[in-house]
Short mmCIF file of C-alpha atoms in Angstrom, two decimals:
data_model
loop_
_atom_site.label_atom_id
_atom_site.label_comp_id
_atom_site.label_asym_id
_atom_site.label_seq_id
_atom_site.Cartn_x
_atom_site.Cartn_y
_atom_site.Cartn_z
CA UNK A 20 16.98 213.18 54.27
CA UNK A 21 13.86 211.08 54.01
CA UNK A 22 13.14 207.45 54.71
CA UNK A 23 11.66 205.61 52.21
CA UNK A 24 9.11 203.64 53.52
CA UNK A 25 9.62 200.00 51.74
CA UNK A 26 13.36 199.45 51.57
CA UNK A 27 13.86 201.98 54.61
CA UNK A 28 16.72 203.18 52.36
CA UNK A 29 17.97 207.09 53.59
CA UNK A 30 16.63 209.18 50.29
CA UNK A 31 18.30 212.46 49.70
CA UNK A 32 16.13 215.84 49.87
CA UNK A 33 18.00 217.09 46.92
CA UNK A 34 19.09 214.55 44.02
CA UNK A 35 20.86 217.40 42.55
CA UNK A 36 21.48 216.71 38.44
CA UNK A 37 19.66 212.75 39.05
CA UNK A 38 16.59 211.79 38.63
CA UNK A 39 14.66 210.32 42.29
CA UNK A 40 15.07 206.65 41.67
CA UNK A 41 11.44 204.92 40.54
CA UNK A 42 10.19 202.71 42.33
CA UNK A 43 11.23 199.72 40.55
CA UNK A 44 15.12 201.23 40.79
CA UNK A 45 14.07 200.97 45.07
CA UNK A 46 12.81 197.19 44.47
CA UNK A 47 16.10 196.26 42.42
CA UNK A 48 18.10 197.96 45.01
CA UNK A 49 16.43 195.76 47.93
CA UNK A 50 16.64 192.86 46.40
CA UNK A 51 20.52 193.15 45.42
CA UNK A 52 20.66 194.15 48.91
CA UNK A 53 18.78 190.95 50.55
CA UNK A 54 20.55 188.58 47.91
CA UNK A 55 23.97 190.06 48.99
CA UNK A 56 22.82 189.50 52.56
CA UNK A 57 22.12 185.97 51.77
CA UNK A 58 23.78 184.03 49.47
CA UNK A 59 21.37 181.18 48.51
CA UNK A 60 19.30 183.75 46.98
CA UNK A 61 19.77 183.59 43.12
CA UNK A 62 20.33 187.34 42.09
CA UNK A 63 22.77 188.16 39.16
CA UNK A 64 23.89 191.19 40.14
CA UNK A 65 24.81 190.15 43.73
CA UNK A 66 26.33 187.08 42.30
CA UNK A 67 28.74 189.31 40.00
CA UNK A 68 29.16 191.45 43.21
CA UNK A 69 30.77 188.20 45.16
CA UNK A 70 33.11 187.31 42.27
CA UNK A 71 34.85 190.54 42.78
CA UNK A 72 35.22 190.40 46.32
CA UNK A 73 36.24 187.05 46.22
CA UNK A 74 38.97 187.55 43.26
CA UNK A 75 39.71 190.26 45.59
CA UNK A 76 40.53 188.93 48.46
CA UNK A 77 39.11 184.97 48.20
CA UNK A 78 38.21 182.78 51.48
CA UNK A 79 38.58 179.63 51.94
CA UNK A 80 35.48 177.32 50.74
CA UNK A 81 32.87 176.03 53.72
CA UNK A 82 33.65 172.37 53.97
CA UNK A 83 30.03 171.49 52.86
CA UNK A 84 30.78 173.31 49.68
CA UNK A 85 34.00 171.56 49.17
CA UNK A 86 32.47 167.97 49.64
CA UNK A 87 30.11 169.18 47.36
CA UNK A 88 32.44 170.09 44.46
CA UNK A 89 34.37 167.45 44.85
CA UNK A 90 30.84 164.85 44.82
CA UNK A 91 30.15 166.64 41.35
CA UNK A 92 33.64 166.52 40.30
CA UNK A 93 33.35 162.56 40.90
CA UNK A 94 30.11 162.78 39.25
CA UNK A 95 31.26 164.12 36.19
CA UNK A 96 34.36 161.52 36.16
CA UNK A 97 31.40 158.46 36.24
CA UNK A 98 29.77 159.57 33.06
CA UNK A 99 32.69 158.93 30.63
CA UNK A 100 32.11 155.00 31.74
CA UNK A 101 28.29 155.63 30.49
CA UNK A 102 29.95 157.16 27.40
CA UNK A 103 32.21 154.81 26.45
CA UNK A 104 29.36 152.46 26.28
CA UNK A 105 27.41 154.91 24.19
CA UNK A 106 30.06 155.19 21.88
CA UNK A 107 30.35 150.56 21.93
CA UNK A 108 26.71 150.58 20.95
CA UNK A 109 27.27 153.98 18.33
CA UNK A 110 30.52 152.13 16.80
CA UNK A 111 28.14 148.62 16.53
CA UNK A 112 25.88 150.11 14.96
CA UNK A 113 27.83 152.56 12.75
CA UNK A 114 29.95 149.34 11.50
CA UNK A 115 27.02 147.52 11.24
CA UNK A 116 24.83 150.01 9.11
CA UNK A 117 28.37 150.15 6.71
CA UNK A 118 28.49 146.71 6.41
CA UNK A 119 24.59 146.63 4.94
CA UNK A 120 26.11 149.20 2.99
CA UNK A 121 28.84 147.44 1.86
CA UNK A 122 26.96 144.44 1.08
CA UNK A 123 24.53 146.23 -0.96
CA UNK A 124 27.13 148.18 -2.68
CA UNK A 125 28.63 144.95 -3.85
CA UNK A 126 25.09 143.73 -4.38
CA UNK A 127 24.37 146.69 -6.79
CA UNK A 128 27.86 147.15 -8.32
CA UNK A 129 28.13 143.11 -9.43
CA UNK A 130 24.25 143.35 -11.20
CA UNK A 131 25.70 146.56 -12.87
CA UNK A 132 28.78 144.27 -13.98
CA UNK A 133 26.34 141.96 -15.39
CA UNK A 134 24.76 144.77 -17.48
CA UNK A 135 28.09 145.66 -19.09
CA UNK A 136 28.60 142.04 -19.85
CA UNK A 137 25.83 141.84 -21.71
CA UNK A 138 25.28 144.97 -23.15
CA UNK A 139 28.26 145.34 -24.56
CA UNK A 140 29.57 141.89 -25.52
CA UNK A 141 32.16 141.82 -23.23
CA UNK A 142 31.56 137.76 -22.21
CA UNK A 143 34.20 135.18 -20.79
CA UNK A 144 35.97 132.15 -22.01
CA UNK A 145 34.73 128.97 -20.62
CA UNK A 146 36.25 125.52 -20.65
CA UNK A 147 36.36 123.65 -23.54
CA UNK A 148 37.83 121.18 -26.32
CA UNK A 149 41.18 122.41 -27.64
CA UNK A 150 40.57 120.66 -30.65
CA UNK A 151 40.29 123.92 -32.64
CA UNK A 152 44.07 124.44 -31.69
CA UNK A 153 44.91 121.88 -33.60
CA UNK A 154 44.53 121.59 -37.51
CA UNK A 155 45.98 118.84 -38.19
CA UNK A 156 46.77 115.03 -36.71
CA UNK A 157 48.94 114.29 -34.13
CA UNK A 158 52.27 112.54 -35.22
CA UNK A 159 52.50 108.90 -34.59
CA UNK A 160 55.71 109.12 -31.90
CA UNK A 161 56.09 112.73 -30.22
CA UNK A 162 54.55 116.02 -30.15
CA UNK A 163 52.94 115.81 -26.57
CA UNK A 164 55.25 118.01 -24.81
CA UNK A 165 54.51 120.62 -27.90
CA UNK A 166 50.39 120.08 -27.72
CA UNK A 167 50.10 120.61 -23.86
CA UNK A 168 52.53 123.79 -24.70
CA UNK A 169 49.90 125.23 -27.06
CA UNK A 170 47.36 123.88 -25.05
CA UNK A 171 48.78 125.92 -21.51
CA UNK A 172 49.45 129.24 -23.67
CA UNK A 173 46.34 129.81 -25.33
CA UNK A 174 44.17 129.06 -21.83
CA UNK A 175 47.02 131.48 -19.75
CA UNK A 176 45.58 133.78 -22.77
CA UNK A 177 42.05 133.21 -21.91
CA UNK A 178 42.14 133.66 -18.43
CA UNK A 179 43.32 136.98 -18.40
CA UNK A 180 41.02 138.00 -20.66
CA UNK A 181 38.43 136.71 -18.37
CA UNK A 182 39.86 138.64 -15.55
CA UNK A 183 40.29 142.03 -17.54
CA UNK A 184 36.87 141.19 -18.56
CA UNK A 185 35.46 139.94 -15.03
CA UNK A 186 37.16 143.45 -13.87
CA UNK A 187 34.95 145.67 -15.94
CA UNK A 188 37.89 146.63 -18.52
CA UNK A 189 36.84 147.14 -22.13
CA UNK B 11 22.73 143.88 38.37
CA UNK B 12 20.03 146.28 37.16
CA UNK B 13 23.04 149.26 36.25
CA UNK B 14 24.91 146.77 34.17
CA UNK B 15 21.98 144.77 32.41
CA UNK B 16 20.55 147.46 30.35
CA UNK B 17 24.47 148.44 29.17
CA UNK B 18 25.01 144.82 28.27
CA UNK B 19 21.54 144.62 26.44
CA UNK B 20 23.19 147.08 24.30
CA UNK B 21 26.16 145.44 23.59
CA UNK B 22 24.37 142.36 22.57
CA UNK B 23 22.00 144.59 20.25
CA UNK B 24 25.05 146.32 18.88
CA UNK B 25 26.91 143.06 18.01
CA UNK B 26 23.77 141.46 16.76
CA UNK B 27 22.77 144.15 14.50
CA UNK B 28 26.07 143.97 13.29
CA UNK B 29 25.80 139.99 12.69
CA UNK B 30 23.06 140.33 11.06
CA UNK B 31 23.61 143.49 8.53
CA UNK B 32 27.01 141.18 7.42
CA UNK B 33 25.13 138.03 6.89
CA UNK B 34 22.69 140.09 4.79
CA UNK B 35 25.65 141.56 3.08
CA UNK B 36 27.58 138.38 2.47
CA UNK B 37 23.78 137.04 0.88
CA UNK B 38 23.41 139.78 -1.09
CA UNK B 39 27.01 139.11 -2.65
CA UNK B 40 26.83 135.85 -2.51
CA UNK B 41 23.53 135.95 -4.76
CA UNK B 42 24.99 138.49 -6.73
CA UNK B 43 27.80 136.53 -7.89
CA UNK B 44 26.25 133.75 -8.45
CA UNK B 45 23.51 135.87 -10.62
CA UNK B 46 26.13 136.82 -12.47
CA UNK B 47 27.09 133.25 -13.25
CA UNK B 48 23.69 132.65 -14.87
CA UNK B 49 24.00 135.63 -17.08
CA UNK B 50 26.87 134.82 -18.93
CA UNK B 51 26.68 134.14 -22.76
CA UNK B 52 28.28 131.61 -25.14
CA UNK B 53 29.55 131.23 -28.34
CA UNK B 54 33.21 129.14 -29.19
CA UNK B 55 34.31 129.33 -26.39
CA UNK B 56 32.39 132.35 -24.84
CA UNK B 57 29.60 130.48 -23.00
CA UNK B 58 26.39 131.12 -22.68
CA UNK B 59 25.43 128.27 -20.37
CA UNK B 60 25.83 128.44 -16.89
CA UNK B 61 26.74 125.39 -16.59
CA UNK B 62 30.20 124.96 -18.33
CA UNK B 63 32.92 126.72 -15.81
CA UNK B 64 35.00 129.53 -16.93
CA UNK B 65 38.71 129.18 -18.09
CA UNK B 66 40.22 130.07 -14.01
CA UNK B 67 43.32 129.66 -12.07
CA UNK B 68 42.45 126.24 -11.09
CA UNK B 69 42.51 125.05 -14.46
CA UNK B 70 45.36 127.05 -15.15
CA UNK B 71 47.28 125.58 -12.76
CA UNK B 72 46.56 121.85 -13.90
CA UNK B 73 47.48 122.83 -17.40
CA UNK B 74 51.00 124.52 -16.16
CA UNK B 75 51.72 121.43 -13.68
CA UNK B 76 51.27 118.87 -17.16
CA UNK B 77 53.23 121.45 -19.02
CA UNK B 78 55.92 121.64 -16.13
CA UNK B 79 55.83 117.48 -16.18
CA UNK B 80 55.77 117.05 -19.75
CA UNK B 81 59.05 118.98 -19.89
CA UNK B 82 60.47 116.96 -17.03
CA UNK B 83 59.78 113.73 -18.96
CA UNK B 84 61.90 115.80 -22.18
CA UNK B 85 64.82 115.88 -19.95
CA UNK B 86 64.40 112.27 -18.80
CA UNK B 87 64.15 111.05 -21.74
CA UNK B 88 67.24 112.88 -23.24
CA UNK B 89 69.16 111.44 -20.62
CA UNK B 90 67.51 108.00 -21.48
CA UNK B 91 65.51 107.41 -18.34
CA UNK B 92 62.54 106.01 -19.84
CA UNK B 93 60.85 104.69 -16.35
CA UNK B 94 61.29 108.36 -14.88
CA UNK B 95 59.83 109.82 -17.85
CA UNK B 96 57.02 107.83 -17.33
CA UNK B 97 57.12 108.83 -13.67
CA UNK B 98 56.83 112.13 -14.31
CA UNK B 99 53.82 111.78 -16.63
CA UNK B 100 51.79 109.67 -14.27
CA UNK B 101 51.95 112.62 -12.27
CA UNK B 102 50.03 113.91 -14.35
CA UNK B 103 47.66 111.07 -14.81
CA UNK B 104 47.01 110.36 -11.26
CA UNK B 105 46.12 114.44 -10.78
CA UNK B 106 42.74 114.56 -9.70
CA UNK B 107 40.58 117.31 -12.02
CA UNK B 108 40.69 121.06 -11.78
CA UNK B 109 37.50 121.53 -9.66
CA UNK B 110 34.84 123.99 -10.40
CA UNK B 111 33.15 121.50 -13.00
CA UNK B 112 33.75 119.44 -16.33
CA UNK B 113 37.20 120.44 -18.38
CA UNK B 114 37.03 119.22 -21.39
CA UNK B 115 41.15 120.40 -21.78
CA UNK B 116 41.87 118.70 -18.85
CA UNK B 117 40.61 115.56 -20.10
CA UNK B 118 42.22 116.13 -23.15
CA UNK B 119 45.55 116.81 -21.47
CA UNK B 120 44.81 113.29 -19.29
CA UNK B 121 44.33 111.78 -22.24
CA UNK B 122 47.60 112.59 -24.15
CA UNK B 123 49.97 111.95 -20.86
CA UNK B 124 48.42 108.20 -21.10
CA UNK B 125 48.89 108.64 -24.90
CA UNK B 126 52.30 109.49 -24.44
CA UNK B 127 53.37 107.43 -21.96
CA UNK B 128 51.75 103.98 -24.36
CA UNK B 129 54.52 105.69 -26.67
CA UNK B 130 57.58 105.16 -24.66
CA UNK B 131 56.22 101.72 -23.28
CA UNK B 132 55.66 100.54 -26.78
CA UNK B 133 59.14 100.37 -27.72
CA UNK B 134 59.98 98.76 -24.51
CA UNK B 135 57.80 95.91 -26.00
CA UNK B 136 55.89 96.32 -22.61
CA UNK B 137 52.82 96.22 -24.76
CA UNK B 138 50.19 95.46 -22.42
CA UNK B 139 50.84 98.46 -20.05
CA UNK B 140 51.29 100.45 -22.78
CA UNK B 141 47.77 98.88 -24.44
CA UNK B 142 46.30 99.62 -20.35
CA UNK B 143 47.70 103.13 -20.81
CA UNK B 144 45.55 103.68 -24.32
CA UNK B 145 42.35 102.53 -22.88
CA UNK B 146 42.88 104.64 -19.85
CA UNK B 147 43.46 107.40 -22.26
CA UNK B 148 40.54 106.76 -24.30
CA UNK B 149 38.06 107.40 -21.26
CA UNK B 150 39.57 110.70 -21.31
CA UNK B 151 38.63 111.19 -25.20
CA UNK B 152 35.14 110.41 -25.86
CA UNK B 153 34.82 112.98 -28.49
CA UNK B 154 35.61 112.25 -31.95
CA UNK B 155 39.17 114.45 -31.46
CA UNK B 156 42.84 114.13 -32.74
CA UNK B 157 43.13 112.87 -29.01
CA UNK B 158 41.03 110.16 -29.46
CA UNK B 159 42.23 109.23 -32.81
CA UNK B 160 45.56 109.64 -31.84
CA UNK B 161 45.50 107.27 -29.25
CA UNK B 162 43.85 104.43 -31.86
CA UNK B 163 46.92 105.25 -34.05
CA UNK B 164 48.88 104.13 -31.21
CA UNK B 165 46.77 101.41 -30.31
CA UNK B 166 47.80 100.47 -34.20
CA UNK B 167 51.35 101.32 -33.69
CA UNK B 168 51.35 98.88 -30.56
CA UNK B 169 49.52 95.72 -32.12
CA UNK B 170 52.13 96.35 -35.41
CA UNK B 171 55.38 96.31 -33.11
CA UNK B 172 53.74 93.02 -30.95
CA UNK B 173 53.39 91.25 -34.35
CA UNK B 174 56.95 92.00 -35.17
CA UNK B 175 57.89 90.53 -31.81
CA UNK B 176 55.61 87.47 -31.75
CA UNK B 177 56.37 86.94 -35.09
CA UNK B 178 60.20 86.85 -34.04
CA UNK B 179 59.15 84.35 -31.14
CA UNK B 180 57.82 82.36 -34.01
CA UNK B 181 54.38 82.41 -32.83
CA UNK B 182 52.50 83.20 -36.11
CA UNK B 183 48.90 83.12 -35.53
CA UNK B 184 48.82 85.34 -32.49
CA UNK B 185 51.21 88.05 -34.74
CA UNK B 186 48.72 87.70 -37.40
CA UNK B 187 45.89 88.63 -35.17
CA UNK B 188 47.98 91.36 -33.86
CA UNK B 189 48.09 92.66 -37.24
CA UNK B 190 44.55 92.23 -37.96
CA UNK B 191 44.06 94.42 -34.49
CA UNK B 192 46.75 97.03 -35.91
CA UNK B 193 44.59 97.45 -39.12
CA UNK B 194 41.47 97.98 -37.17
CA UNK B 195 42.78 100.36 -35.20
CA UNK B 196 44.44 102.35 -37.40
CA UNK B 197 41.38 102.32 -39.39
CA UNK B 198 39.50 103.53 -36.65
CA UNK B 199 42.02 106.54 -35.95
CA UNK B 200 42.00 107.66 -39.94
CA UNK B 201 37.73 107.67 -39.12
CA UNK B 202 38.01 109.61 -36.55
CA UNK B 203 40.52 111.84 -38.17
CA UNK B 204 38.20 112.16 -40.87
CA UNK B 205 35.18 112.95 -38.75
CA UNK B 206 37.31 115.91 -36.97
CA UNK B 207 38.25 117.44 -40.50
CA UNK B 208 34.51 117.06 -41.44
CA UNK B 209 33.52 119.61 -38.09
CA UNK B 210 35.92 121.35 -38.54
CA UNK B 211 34.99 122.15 -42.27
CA UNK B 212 31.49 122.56 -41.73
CA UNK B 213 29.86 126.25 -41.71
CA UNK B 214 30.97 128.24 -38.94
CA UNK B 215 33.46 126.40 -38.05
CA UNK B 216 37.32 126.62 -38.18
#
């Protein structure tokens, strides 16, 4: 058996079948060693090498390490408050980008409206004389109830027109 | 104080931004709409000017109220209830205008519930509401129309059926100036009569 002189690991004479471990296998070794030793060294294996044991046989936490947990646990709980706001000031703006949106949709879609007027003919009845209903005098005595009944139909006519025609339907 | 101001700086952004991106919205529709009243195009009826209001609920629902009134005074006067007949029609004359601008129906409509009420008054020899009731009417008609000239026919029909009466209270000279009203204002409802055939025949027209 030797000594080796950096770790002061006991080497084997004879490493039978192995290779001798290089010397960066030693260093690895040491360190793994030392982090084991203490734990607030950061070292993955040794870290892995503490899970087991504890899931082994697990200890009860140091009370420092509890307090801790439970101060980052409380942390954690505090940021959904700093969320929620994000999310006020997200929603705001969200509903207020869709309501430019909106408005410009509107904006856009009642020019287009204009365009199919025009272009194709499609135009509305306005208010005016009913004179052309009529082609011929009034009778002296009676008739009124008959005139405002023509009168009434042909403008209920009209105005849906208007509408079907205000609505964009051919 | 300095945890919370920031958050509520937000807030107040938030809720502006959204103030303002729906006032631009509601200008952009508003402007938009009324665009697309100064586009529209006219001919009998289909208007080009943007000034003459469409044919719209509102006016709709004046027209159906006269039309609901006018058929209320039928069944009055069926049941010979003259006065409620007229009640019923000056419903329709005291209605104020369907808004949204000048209706030249409306008037119209105004103009033949005076017109028509003048007819039931006439026979009740209550001759000067019925003659108020004509000139009422006639600031409804201003338009050479069958309106208009209908309501100097009844102007006619009036002054003939207050010379029959004054001439049956003996009082000649006032029934013979009655009569010389009648003729003048039945002359004036066959000119008008005439003018309205005249449009009406003239190229392009019905």
């Amino acid at each position: 058996m030797t000594r080796d002189p950096k770790t002061d690991f006991e080497l084997p004479d004879d490493w039978g079948d192995e290779a001798p471990p290089t010397p960066e296998e030693l260093a690895q070794a040491e360190a793994l060693r030392l982090a084991l030793e203490d734990p607030s060294l950061s070292d993955p294996h040794a870290e892995l090498a503490r899970a087991i044991a504890l899931a082994h046989s697990p200890k009860d936490i140091a009370h420092e390490t509890h307090e801790r947990l439970i101060a980052q646990a409380q942390l954690k709980l505090k940021k959904p408050a700093s969320g929620g706001q994000v999310i006020r000031v997200a929603f705001g703006g969200v509903m207020a980008t869709l309501a430019l949106a909106a408005g410009v949709f509107l904006f856009v879609r009642a020019q287009s409206t204009i365009t199919v007027h025009t272009s194709t003919g499609l135009s509305l009845a306005h208010r005016r004389s009913t004179q052309n209903l009529f082609s011929e005098k009034f009778p002296t005595q009676g008739g009124a109830s008959t005139r405002i009944q023509r009168i009434a139909t042909a403008r209920e006519r009209e105005m849906r027109s208007n509408r079907f025609a205000q609505w964009g339907v051919k | 104080v300095n945890r919370i101001a920031p958050k509520s700086m937000k807030s107040i952004l938030g809720i502006a931004a959204l103030v303002v991106s729906c006032s631009l919205g509601g200008i952009l529709l508003f402007n938009a709409c009324a665009g697309q009243q100064d586009q529209l195009s006219n001919q009998d009826g289909v208007c080009r000017c943007p000034e003459t209001p469409i044919v719209d609920p509102a006016l709709m629902a004046f027209l159906s109220r006269a039309r609901a009134l006018h058929i209320e005074a039928d069944v009055k006067m069926d049941q010979q209830k003259p006065e409620d007949a007229i009640a019923s029609l000056r419903k329709i004359t005291s209605t104020a205008l369907p808004p949204g601008g000048p209706s030249p129906e409306a008037q119209e409509v105004l103009a033949d519930a005076h017109a028509r009420i003048a007819e039931i008054l006439i026979p009740l020899a209550k001759f000067d509401e019925a003659r108020q009731e004509l000139t009422k009417g006639l600031g409804h008609a201003t338009e050479p129309t069958y309106f208009r000239g209908h309501l100097f026919e009844l102007q006619g029909h009036l002054e003939a059926k207050r010379a029959e009466q004054l001439t049956k209270d003996g009082k000649t000279e006032e029934a013979n100036k009655a009569r010389t009203e009648a003729i003048k204002a039945s002359e004036e409802a066959i000119k008008i009569q005439e003018l309205v055939i005249k449009k009406a025949l003239e190229p392009g027209k019905q």
